[in-house]
Structure formats: structure tokens, C-alpha cells
Amino acid sequence: MPLLLLDLDNTLLDRAGPFRAWGERFLAGVGAPPADIDWLLSIDADGLTDRWDVADAVRDRYGLRIPSIDLVEELHDGVVANIRLDPLVACALRIADGAGWTPVVVSNGGVRQQEAMIRRTGLDRFVADWVISEEVGVSKPNPRIFALAARRVQLPLRGAWVVGDGPEADIGGAAAVGLPSVWLHRGRSWVDDRFAPTRTADGVIAAVATVLAA
């Protein structure tokens, strides 16, 4: 049963949409101009910026007096509350499982938010397990996190595929561990000449179909 190692944010679950939705409501609440959503999105950097750094930047820009910890909590709760699992993604995972693949989530981030998204959306019913960087003390692209994911479900890494939208974390990580990969381009072009994805897809459903066909 080969492993299907899947990223979480903007791969299995759309984080960009829920973050934008939260951001627009938050900015309206503090009286910021609607165009400031572009600034907030750039600061967030698709979730790669530490939450505390985002909170501090927001507090400084708008002169807010709320504690950073409260703003971090609002960031967490606002995104999680809006996350949804696409039924077609759930269907693709069922098909992969039926074809003999074992889907496992491999995600960078904090345990509290990542597990909340996995459980709240019901994604936990469609994957065998998950590994979150904060919990195991190692992040993608370090090959160890993929080895830990394989150990978690007691399966070998040989024959596994990695699917994700992160050029460095997912595709670089796959290259580091010697695994084939599918990159979710999300409208971007590949620019890194150190490594390259085995395949490219416009979404996780197409990516799963690509792996099954391979």
C-alpha cells in the first residue's frame, strides 16, 4: 500500500479563501480601507509568516491596543471557522484509498490550528493519519518529517508520492527524500532550478488522478 503524502494548507484545504474572508471582515471592523487586504495578504505570505509576526504588524499599522495574543487567537479562530472540505476532495481521497493508496497529511505549522482544521472539516475521516511539524519537531523540506509520516502508519517510503503547493517545502522536500511529486501551481510558474516536480496539476483532485495514473 504506497503512501500518498499530502500537504494541508491550500492543498487538501483552501486556506487562502478563508484567510481573505477573515481579513476583509477584520479590516472593516477596524476602519481600514478595503484595499488594505492586499497589504494583509502580503504580510501573511500565504500562511508562511509566523502568526505572532502577523499580529504585531497589524497592531502597529492600525495602532490597535488589543494584546498580540488576542489577535493571534482571532487569526486562528477566524480561519478555522471558515475552512471547509470540498466534497470532491473527499471523494478523491476515497478513490485513492480504494485503489490501495494510504493518504497521510504532512503539514508545517502549529498543532492546535492544523488539527482543528483537520477535525473540524471531517478530513480526519479520509486520511490514515497526519504529521504536524510543531508536534514532531521537524519541518518540511527536511526529509525526516516524511520518514516520520511513514513510520506513523508503519509503511515504507518507497513508492510514495508527495503532493503540495509549496515549491520549497513540498517539492523540495520530495526531492530531498528522493520521491516523485505533484506540484499544485495555483496559477504560478515554476522558477526554481535546483529541483522540479515530477508532475504539475491545478488542484489536489487532478493531482490524485495523476498519481493514480502513474
CSV table of C-alpha atoms in Angstrom, one decimal:
chain,number,residue,atom,x,y,z
A,1,MET,CA,0.0,0.0,0.0
A,2,PRO,CA,2.0,3.0,-1.2
A,3,LEU,CA,1.9,6.3,0.7
A,4,LEU,CA,0.2,9.5,-0.6
A,5,LEU,CA,1.9,12.3,1.4
A,6,LEU,CA,-0.3,15.4,1.1
A,7,ASP,CA,0.2,19.0,2.2
A,8,LEU,CA,-2.7,20.5,4.2
A,9,ASP,CA,-3.0,24.3,3.6
A,10,ASN,CA,-4.0,25.2,0.1
A,11,THR,CA,-3.7,21.6,-1.0
A,12,LEU,CA,-6.3,19.5,0.8
A,13,LEU,CA,-8.0,22.5,2.3
A,14,ASP,CA,-8.3,26.0,0.9
A,15,ARG,CA,-6.7,28.4,3.4
A,16,ALA,CA,-6.3,31.4,1.1
A,17,GLY,CA,-10.1,31.9,0.8
A,18,PRO,CA,-10.9,31.7,4.5
A,19,PHE,CA,-8.0,34.0,5.4
A,20,ARG,CA,-9.1,36.6,2.9
A,21,ALA,CA,-12.7,36.4,4.2
A,22,TRP,CA,-11.5,36.9,7.8
A,23,GLY,CA,-9.1,39.6,6.7
A,24,GLU,CA,-11.8,41.6,4.9
A,25,ARG,CA,-14.1,41.5,7.9
A,26,PHE,CA,-11.4,42.3,10.4
A,27,LEU,CA,-10.2,45.3,8.3
A,28,ALA,CA,-13.7,46.6,8.0
A,29,GLY,CA,-14.1,46.3,11.8
A,30,VAL,CA,-11.0,48.5,12.5
A,31,GLY,CA,-12.0,51.0,9.9
A,32,ALA,CA,-9.2,50.2,7.4
A,33,PRO,CA,-9.7,50.9,3.7
A,34,PRO,CA,-10.7,47.7,1.7
A,35,ALA,CA,-7.6,48.0,-0.4
A,36,ASP,CA,-5.5,47.1,2.7
A,37,ILE,CA,-6.4,43.5,2.2
A,38,ASP,CA,-3.6,43.4,-0.3
A,39,TRP,CA,-1.2,44.5,2.4
A,40,LEU,CA,-2.5,41.9,4.8
A,41,LEU,CA,-2.2,39.1,2.3
A,42,SER,CA,1.4,40.1,1.6
A,43,ILE,CA,2.2,40.2,5.3
A,44,ASP,CA,0.6,36.8,5.8
A,45,ALA,CA,2.6,35.4,2.8
A,46,ASP,CA,0.2,32.5,2.3
A,47,GLY,CA,0.4,31.5,5.9
A,48,LEU,CA,4.2,31.2,5.9
A,49,THR,CA,4.7,34.2,8.2
A,50,ASP,CA,4.6,33.4,12.0
A,51,ARG,CA,1.2,34.3,13.5
A,52,TRP,CA,2.8,36.5,16.1
A,53,ASP,CA,4.6,38.5,13.5
A,54,VAL,CA,1.4,39.0,11.6
A,55,ALA,CA,-0.4,40.1,14.8
A,56,ASP,CA,2.4,42.6,15.6
A,57,ALA,CA,2.4,44.0,12.1
A,58,VAL,CA,-1.4,44.5,12.2
A,59,ARG,CA,-1.2,46.1,15.7
A,60,ASP,CA,1.5,48.5,14.6
A,61,ARG,CA,-0.1,49.5,11.3
A,62,TYR,CA,-3.5,50.3,12.9
A,63,GLY,CA,-2.4,51.4,16.3
A,64,LEU,CA,-4.5,48.7,18.0
A,65,ARG,CA,-4.4,48.3,21.7
A,66,ILE,CA,-5.5,44.7,21.9
A,67,PRO,CA,-2.8,42.3,23.1
A,68,SER,CA,-1.0,40.3,20.4
A,69,ILE,CA,-2.1,37.0,22.0
A,70,ASP,CA,-5.8,38.0,21.5
A,71,LEU,CA,-5.1,38.9,17.8
A,72,VAL,CA,-3.3,35.6,17.3
A,73,GLU,CA,-6.3,33.8,18.7
A,74,GLU,CA,-8.6,35.8,16.4
A,75,LEU,CA,-6.4,34.9,13.4
A,76,HIS,CA,-6.6,31.2,14.4
A,77,ASP,CA,-10.4,31.1,15.1
A,78,GLY,CA,-11.3,33.2,12.1
A,79,VAL,CA,-9.5,31.0,9.6
A,80,VAL,CA,-10.6,27.7,11.2
A,81,ALA,CA,-14.2,28.9,11.4
A,82,ASN,CA,-14.3,29.4,7.6
A,83,ILE,CA,-12.4,26.3,6.5
A,84,ARG,CA,-14.5,23.7,4.5
A,85,LEU,CA,-13.6,20.4,3.0
A,86,ASP,CA,-14.5,20.2,-0.7
A,87,PRO,CA,-16.7,17.1,-1.2
A,88,LEU,CA,-14.8,16.3,-4.4
A,89,VAL,CA,-11.5,16.3,-2.5
A,90,ALA,CA,-13.0,13.8,0.0
A,91,CYS,CA,-14.2,11.7,-3.0
A,92,ALA,CA,-10.7,11.8,-4.5
A,93,LEU,CA,-9.2,10.6,-1.2
A,94,ARG,CA,-11.7,7.8,-1.0
A,95,ILE,CA,-10.8,6.7,-4.6
A,96,ALA,CA,-7.1,6.8,-3.7
A,97,ASP,CA,-7.8,4.7,-0.7
A,98,GLY,CA,-9.9,2.2,-2.7
A,99,ALA,CA,-7.0,2.0,-5.2
A,100,GLY,CA,-4.7,0.9,-2.5
A,101,TRP,CA,-3.0,4.2,-1.6
A,102,THR,CA,-2.6,5.4,2.0
A,103,PRO,CA,-3.3,9.2,2.3
A,104,VAL,CA,-1.3,10.9,5.1
A,105,VAL,CA,-1.2,14.6,5.8
A,106,VAL,CA,2.3,16.1,6.2
A,107,SER,CA,1.9,19.7,7.4
A,108,ASN,CA,4.1,22.5,8.6
A,109,GLY,CA,2.5,24.6,11.3
A,110,GLY,CA,1.1,24.6,14.9
A,111,VAL,CA,-0.7,21.5,16.2
A,112,ARG,CA,-3.7,23.5,17.5
A,113,GLN,CA,-4.6,25.1,14.3
A,114,GLN,CA,-3.7,22.3,11.9
A,115,GLU,CA,-5.5,19.6,14.0
A,116,ALA,CA,-8.5,21.9,14.4
A,117,MET,CA,-8.8,22.3,10.6
A,118,ILE,CA,-8.4,18.5,10.0
A,119,ARG,CA,-11.0,17.6,12.6
A,120,ARG,CA,-13.5,20.4,12.1
A,121,THR,CA,-13.8,19.8,8.4
A,122,GLY,CA,-14.0,16.0,8.8
A,123,LEU,CA,-10.8,15.5,6.8
A,124,ASP,CA,-9.7,13.1,9.6
A,125,ARG,CA,-12.2,10.5,8.2
A,126,PHE,CA,-10.5,10.5,4.8
A,127,VAL,CA,-6.8,10.2,5.8
A,128,ALA,CA,-4.9,7.5,7.6
A,129,ASP,CA,-3.1,9.9,9.9
A,130,TRP,CA,-1.2,13.2,9.9
A,131,VAL,CA,2.1,14.6,11.0
A,132,ILE,CA,2.4,18.3,12.0
A,133,SER,CA,5.8,19.9,12.3
A,134,GLU,CA,5.3,21.5,15.7
A,135,GLU,CA,4.4,18.1,17.2
A,136,VAL,CA,7.4,16.2,15.8
A,137,GLY,CA,10.0,19.0,15.9
A,138,VAL,CA,11.0,19.0,12.3
A,139,SER,CA,9.5,20.8,9.3
A,140,LYS,CA,9.3,20.3,5.5
A,141,PRO,CA,11.5,20.2,3.5
A,142,ASN,CA,13.6,18.2,6.0
A,143,PRO,CA,13.4,14.6,4.8
A,144,ARG,CA,12.9,13.4,8.4
A,145,ILE,CA,9.3,14.6,8.5
A,146,PHE,CA,8.4,12.3,5.6
A,147,ALA,CA,10.1,9.4,7.2
A,148,LEU,CA,8.2,10.1,10.4
A,149,ALA,CA,4.9,10.1,8.4
A,150,ALA,CA,5.8,6.7,7.0
A,151,ARG,CA,6.6,5.4,10.5
A,152,ARG,CA,3.4,6.8,11.8
A,153,VAL,CA,1.4,4.4,9.6
A,154,GLN,CA,4.0,1.7,9.6
A,155,LEU,CA,4.6,1.8,5.8
A,156,PRO,CA,7.8,2.2,3.8
A,157,LEU,CA,8.6,5.5,2.0
A,158,ARG,CA,9.5,3.5,-1.2
A,159,GLY,CA,6.8,4.1,-3.8
A,160,ALA,CA,5.3,7.1,-2.1
A,161,TRP,CA,4.3,10.4,-3.8
A,162,VAL,CA,4.3,13.9,-2.4
A,163,VAL,CA,1.5,16.4,-3.3
A,164,GLY,CA,1.6,20.0,-2.3
A,165,ASP,CA,1.6,23.7,-3.4
A,166,GLY,CA,4.9,24.7,-1.7
A,167,PRO,CA,7.8,24.8,-4.1
A,168,GLU,CA,10.4,24.6,-1.2
A,169,ALA,CA,8.6,22.7,1.5
A,170,ASP,CA,6.7,20.1,-0.6
A,171,ILE,CA,8.6,19.7,-3.9
A,172,GLY,CA,12.0,20.5,-2.4
A,173,GLY,CA,11.2,18.1,0.4
A,174,ALA,CA,10.2,15.4,-2.0
A,175,ALA,CA,13.4,15.9,-4.0
A,176,ALA,CA,15.5,15.7,-0.8
A,177,VAL,CA,14.0,12.4,0.1
A,178,GLY,CA,14.1,11.0,-3.4
A,179,LEU,CA,10.3,10.8,-4.0
A,180,PRO,CA,8.2,11.8,-7.0
A,181,SER,CA,5.9,14.8,-6.6
A,182,VAL,CA,3.0,16.7,-7.9
A,183,TRP,CA,3.1,20.5,-7.5
A,184,LEU,CA,-0.2,22.4,-7.3
A,185,HIS,CA,0.7,25.5,-9.3
A,186,ARG,CA,-2.2,27.8,-8.3
A,187,GLY,CA,-1.6,29.9,-11.3
A,188,ARG,CA,2.1,30.2,-10.7
A,189,SER,CA,5.0,29.3,-12.9
A,190,TRP,CA,7.9,27.0,-11.7
A,191,VAL,CA,11.0,29.1,-11.3
A,192,ASP,CA,13.4,27.1,-9.0
A,193,ASP,CA,16.2,25.5,-10.9
A,194,ARG,CA,17.5,23.4,-8.0
A,195,PHE,CA,14.8,20.8,-8.4
A,196,ALA,CA,11.5,20.3,-10.2
A,197,PRO,CA,8.2,18.5,-9.6
A,198,THR,CA,7.6,15.2,-11.4
A,199,ARG,CA,4.1,16.4,-12.4
A,200,THR,CA,2.2,19.7,-12.2
A,201,ALA,CA,-1.6,20.0,-11.5
A,202,ASP,CA,-4.1,22.8,-11.0
A,203,GLY,CA,-5.6,21.2,-7.8
A,204,VAL,CA,-5.4,18.3,-5.5
A,205,ILE,CA,-8.1,16.3,-7.3
A,206,ALA,CA,-6.2,16.4,-10.6
A,207,ALA,CA,-3.0,15.7,-8.6
A,208,VAL,CA,-4.5,12.5,-7.1
A,209,ALA,CA,-5.7,11.4,-10.6
A,210,THR,CA,-2.1,12.0,-11.8
A,211,VAL,CA,-0.6,9.8,-9.1
A,212,LEU,CA,-3.2,7.0,-9.7
A,213,ALA,CA,-2.5,7.1,-13.4
A,214,ALA,CA,1.3,6.9,-12.9
